[in-house]
PDB file of C-alpha atoms in Angstrom:
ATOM      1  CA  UNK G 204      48.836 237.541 328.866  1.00 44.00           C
ATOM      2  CA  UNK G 205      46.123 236.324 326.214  1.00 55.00           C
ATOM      3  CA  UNK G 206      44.693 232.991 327.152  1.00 74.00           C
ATOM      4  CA  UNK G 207      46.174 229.933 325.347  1.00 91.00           C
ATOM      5  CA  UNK G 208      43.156 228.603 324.235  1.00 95.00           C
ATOM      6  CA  UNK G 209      40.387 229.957 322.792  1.00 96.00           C
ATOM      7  CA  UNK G 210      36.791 228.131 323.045  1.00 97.00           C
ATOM      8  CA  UNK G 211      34.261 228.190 320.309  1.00 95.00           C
ATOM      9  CA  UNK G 212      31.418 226.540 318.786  1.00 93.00           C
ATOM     10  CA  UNK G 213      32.569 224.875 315.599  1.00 95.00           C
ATOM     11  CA  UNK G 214      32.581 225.931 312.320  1.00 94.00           C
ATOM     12  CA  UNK G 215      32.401 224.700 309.132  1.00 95.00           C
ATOM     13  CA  UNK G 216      36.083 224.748 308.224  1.00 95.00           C
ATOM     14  CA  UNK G 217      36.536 222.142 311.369  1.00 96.00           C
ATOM     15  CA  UNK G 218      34.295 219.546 310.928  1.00 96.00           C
ATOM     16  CA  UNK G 219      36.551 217.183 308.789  1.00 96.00           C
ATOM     17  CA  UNK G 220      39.783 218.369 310.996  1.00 95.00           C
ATOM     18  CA  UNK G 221      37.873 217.423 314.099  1.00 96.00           C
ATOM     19  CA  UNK G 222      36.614 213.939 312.845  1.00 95.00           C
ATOM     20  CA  UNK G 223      39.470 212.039 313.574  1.00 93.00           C
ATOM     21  CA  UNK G 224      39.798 212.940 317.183  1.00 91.00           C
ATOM     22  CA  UNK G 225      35.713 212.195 317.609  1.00 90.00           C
ATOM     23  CA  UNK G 226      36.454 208.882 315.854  1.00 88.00           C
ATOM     24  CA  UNK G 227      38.797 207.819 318.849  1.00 84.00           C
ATOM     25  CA  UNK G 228      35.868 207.629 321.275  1.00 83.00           C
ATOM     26  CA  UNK G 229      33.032 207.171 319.043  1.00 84.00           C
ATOM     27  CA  UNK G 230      34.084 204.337 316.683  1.00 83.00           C
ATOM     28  CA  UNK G 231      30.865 203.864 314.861  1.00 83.00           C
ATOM     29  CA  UNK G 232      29.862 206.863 313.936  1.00 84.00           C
ATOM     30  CA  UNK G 233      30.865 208.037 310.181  1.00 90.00           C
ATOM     31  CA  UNK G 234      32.111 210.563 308.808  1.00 94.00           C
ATOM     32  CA  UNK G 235      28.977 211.435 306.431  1.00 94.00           C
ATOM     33  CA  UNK G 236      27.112 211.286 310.199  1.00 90.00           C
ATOM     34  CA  UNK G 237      29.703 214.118 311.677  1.00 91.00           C
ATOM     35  CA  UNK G 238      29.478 216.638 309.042  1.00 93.00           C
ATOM     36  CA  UNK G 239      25.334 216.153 309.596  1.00 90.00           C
ATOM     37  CA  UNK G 240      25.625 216.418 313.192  1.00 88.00           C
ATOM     38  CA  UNK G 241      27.961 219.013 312.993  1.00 92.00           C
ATOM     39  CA  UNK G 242      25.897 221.246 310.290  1.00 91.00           C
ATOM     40  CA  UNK G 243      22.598 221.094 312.484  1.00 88.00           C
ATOM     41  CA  UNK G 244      24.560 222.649 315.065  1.00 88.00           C
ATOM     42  CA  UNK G 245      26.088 225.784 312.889  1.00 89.00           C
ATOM     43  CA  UNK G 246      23.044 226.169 310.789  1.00 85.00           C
ATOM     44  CA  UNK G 247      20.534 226.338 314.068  1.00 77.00           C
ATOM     45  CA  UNK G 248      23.096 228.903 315.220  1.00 61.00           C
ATOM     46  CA  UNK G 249      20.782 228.768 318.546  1.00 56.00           C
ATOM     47  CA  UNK G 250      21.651 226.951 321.432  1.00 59.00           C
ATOM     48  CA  UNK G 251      18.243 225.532 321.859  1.00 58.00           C
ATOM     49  CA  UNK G 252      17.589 223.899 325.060  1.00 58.00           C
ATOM     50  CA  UNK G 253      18.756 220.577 325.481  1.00 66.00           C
ATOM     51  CA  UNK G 254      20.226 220.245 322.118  1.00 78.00           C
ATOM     52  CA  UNK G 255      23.685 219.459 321.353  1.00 85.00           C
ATOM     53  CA  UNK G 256      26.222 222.001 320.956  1.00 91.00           C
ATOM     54  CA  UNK G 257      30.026 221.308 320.146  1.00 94.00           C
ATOM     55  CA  UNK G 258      32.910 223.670 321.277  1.00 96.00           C
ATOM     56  CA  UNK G 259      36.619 223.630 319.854  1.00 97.00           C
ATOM     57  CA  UNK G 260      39.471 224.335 321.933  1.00 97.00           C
ATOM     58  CA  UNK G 261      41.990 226.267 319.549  1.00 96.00           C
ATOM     59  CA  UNK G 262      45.398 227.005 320.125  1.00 95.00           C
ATOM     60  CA  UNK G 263      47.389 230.460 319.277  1.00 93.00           C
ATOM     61  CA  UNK G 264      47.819 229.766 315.560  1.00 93.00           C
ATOM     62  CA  UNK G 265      44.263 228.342 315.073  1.00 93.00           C
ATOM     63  CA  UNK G 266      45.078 224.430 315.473  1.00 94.00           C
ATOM     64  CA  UNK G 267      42.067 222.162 317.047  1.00 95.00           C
ATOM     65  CA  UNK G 268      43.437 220.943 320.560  1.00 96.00           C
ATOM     66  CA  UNK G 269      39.909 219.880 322.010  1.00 96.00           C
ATOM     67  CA  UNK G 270      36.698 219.243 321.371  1.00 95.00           C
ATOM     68  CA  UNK G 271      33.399 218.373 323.377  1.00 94.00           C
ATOM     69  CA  UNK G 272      29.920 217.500 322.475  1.00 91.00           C
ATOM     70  CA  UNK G 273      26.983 218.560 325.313  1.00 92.00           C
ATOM     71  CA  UNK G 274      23.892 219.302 326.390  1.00 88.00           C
ATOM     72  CA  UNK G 275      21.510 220.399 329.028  1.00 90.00           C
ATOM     73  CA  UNK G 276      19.409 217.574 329.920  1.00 85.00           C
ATOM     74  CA  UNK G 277      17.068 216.606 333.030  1.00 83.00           C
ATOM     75  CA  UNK G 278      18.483 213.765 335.142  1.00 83.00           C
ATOM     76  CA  UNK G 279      16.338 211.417 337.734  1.00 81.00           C
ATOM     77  CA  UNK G 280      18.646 211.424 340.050  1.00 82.00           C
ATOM     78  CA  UNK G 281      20.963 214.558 339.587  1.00 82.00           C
ATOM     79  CA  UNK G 282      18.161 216.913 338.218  1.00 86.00           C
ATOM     80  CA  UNK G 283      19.498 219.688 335.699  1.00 89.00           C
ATOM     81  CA  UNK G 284      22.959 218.140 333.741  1.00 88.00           C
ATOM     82  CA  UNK G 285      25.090 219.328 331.807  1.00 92.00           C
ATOM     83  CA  UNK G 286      26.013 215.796 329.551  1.00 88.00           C
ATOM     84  CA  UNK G 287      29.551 215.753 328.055  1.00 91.00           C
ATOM     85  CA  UNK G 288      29.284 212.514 325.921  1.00 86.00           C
ATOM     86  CA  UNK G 289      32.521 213.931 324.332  1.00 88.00           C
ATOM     87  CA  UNK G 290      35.664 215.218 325.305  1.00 91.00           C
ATOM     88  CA  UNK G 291      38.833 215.220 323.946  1.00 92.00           C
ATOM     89  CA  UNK G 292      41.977 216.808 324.670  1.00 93.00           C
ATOM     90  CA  UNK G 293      44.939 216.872 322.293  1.00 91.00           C
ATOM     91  CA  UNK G 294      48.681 218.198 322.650  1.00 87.00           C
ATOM     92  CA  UNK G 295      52.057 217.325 322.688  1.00 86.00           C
ATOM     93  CA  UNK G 296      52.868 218.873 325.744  1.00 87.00           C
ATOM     94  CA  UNK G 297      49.539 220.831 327.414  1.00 91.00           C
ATOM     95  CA  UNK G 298      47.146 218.282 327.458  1.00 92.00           C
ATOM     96  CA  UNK G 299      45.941 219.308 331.124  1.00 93.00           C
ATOM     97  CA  UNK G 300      45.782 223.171 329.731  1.00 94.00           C
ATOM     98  CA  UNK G 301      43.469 222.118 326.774  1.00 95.00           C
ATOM     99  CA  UNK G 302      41.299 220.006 329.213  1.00 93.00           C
ATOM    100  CA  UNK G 303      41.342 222.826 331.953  1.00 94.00           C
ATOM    101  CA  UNK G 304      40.487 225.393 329.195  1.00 96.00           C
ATOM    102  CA  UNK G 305      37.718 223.107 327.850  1.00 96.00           C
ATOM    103  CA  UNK G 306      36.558 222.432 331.361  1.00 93.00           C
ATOM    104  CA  UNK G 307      36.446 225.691 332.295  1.00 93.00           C
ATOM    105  CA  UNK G 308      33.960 226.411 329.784  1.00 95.00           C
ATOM    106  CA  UNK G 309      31.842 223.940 330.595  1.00 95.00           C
ATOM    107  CA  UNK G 310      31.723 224.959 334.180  1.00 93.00           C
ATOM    108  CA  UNK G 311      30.321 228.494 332.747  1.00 93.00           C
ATOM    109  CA  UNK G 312      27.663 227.265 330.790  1.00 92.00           C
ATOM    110  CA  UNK G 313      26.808 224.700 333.513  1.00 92.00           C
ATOM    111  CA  UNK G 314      25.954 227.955 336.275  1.00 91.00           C
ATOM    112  CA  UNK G 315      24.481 230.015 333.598  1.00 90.00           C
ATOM    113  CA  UNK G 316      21.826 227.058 332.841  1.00 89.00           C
ATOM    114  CA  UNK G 317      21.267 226.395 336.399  1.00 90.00           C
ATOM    115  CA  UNK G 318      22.707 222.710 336.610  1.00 91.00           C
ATOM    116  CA  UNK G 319      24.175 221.351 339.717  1.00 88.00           C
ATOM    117  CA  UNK G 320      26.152 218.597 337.890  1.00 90.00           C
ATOM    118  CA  UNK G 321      28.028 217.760 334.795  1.00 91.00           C
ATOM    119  CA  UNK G 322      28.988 214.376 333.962  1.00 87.00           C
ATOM    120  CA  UNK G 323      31.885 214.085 331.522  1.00 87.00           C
ATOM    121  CA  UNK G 324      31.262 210.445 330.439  1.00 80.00           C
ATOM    122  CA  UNK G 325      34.414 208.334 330.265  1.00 72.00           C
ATOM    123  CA  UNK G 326      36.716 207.203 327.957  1.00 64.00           C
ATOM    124  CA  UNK G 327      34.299 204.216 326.221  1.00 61.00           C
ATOM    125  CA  UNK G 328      32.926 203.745 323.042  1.00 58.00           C
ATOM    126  CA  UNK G 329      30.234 205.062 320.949  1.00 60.00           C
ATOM    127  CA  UNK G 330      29.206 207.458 324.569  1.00 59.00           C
ATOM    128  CA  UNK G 331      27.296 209.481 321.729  1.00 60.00           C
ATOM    129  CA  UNK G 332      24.991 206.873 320.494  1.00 59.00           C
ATOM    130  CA  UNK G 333      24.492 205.491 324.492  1.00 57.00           C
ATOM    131  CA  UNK G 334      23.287 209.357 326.092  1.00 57.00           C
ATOM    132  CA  UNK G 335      20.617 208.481 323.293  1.00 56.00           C
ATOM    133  CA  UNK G 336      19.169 205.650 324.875  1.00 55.00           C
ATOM    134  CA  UNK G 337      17.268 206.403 328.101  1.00 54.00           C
ATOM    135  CA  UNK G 338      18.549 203.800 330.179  1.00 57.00           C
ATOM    136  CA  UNK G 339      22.014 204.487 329.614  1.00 61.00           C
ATOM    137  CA  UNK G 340      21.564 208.135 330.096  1.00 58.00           C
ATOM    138  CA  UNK G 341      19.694 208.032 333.649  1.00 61.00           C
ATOM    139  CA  UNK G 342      22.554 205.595 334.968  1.00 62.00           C
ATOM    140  CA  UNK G 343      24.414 207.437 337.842  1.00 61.00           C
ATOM    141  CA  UNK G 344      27.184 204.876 337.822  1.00 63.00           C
ATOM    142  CA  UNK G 345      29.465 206.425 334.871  1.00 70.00           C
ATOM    143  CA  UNK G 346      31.208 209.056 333.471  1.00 76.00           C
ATOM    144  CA  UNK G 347      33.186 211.851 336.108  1.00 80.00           C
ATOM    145  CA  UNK G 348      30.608 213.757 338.090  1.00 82.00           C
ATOM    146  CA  UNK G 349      31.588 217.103 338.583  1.00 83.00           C
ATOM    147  CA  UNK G 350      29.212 219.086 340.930  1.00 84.00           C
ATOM    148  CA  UNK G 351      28.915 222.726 339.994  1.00 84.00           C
ATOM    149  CA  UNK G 352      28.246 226.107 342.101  1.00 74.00           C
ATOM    150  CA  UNK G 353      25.097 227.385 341.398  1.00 59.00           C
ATOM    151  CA  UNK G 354      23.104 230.511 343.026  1.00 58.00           C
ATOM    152  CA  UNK G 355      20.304 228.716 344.348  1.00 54.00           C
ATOM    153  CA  UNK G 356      18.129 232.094 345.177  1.00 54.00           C
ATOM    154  CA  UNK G 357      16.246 232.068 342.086  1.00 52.00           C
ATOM    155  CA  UNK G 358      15.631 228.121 341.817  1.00 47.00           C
TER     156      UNK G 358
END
């Protein structure tokens, strides 16, 4: 049985569809800011390290369900992170399958870039604009902290 979500980076044709549901946890940011955000991301077409990268989570007939905003960044306390300033999961009756489906995902690219933690950061406002200020981001005290299996022979 095909999976019921697929997970991708974005592309152009979402970036107004997926405004709305990165409004709801980022309040201040516009939507002129999105679409930049957004095109840096599919125009670099490289996942560069530690810059943000956004994955959809799509159902069968190609409607957004999810989306998350993260990066690979270096933590005082926690060492290599993966950062999820933003995740949403949508659905009128499988929110826990988007979200496990999105998670899931995340989990991957966590191992494959060596990082012991993620930290999903919680359900406040503007989360984007705080990972950019340094103080907020090397805080251990928010967000879910999700520690991740990593094959520590080649550290």
């Amino acid at each position: 049985m095909p999976a019921a979500y697929t997970i991708a980076q974005i592309s152009a044709e979402q970036i107004d569809v997926t405004y709305p549901l990165v409004r709801n946890v980022e309040q201040a940011l516009q939507q002129a800011e999105w679409r930049e955000i957004c095109e840096a991301i599919i125009q670099r077409r490289v996942n560069l390290a530690g810059a943000n990268q956004i994955v959809i989570a799509t159902n069968r007939t190609g409607y957004v369900r999810g989306i998350c905003m993260f990066r690979v960044r270096s933590h005082p306390r926690y060492g290599q992170l993966l950062d999820v300033p933003i995740f949403v999961a949508i659905s009128a009756g499988d929110v826990a399958g988007v979200s496990e489906a999105l998670l899931d995902h995340l989990r991957t690219l966590a191992h494959n870039q060596k990082c012991r933690t993620m930290r999903v950061w919680g359900l406040g406002a503007d989360n984007l604009s705080r990972t950019l200020r340094k103080n907020e981001f090397d805080r251990w005290d928010h967000g879910l902290l999700v520690s991740v299996e990593v094959d520590t022979g080649d550290l």
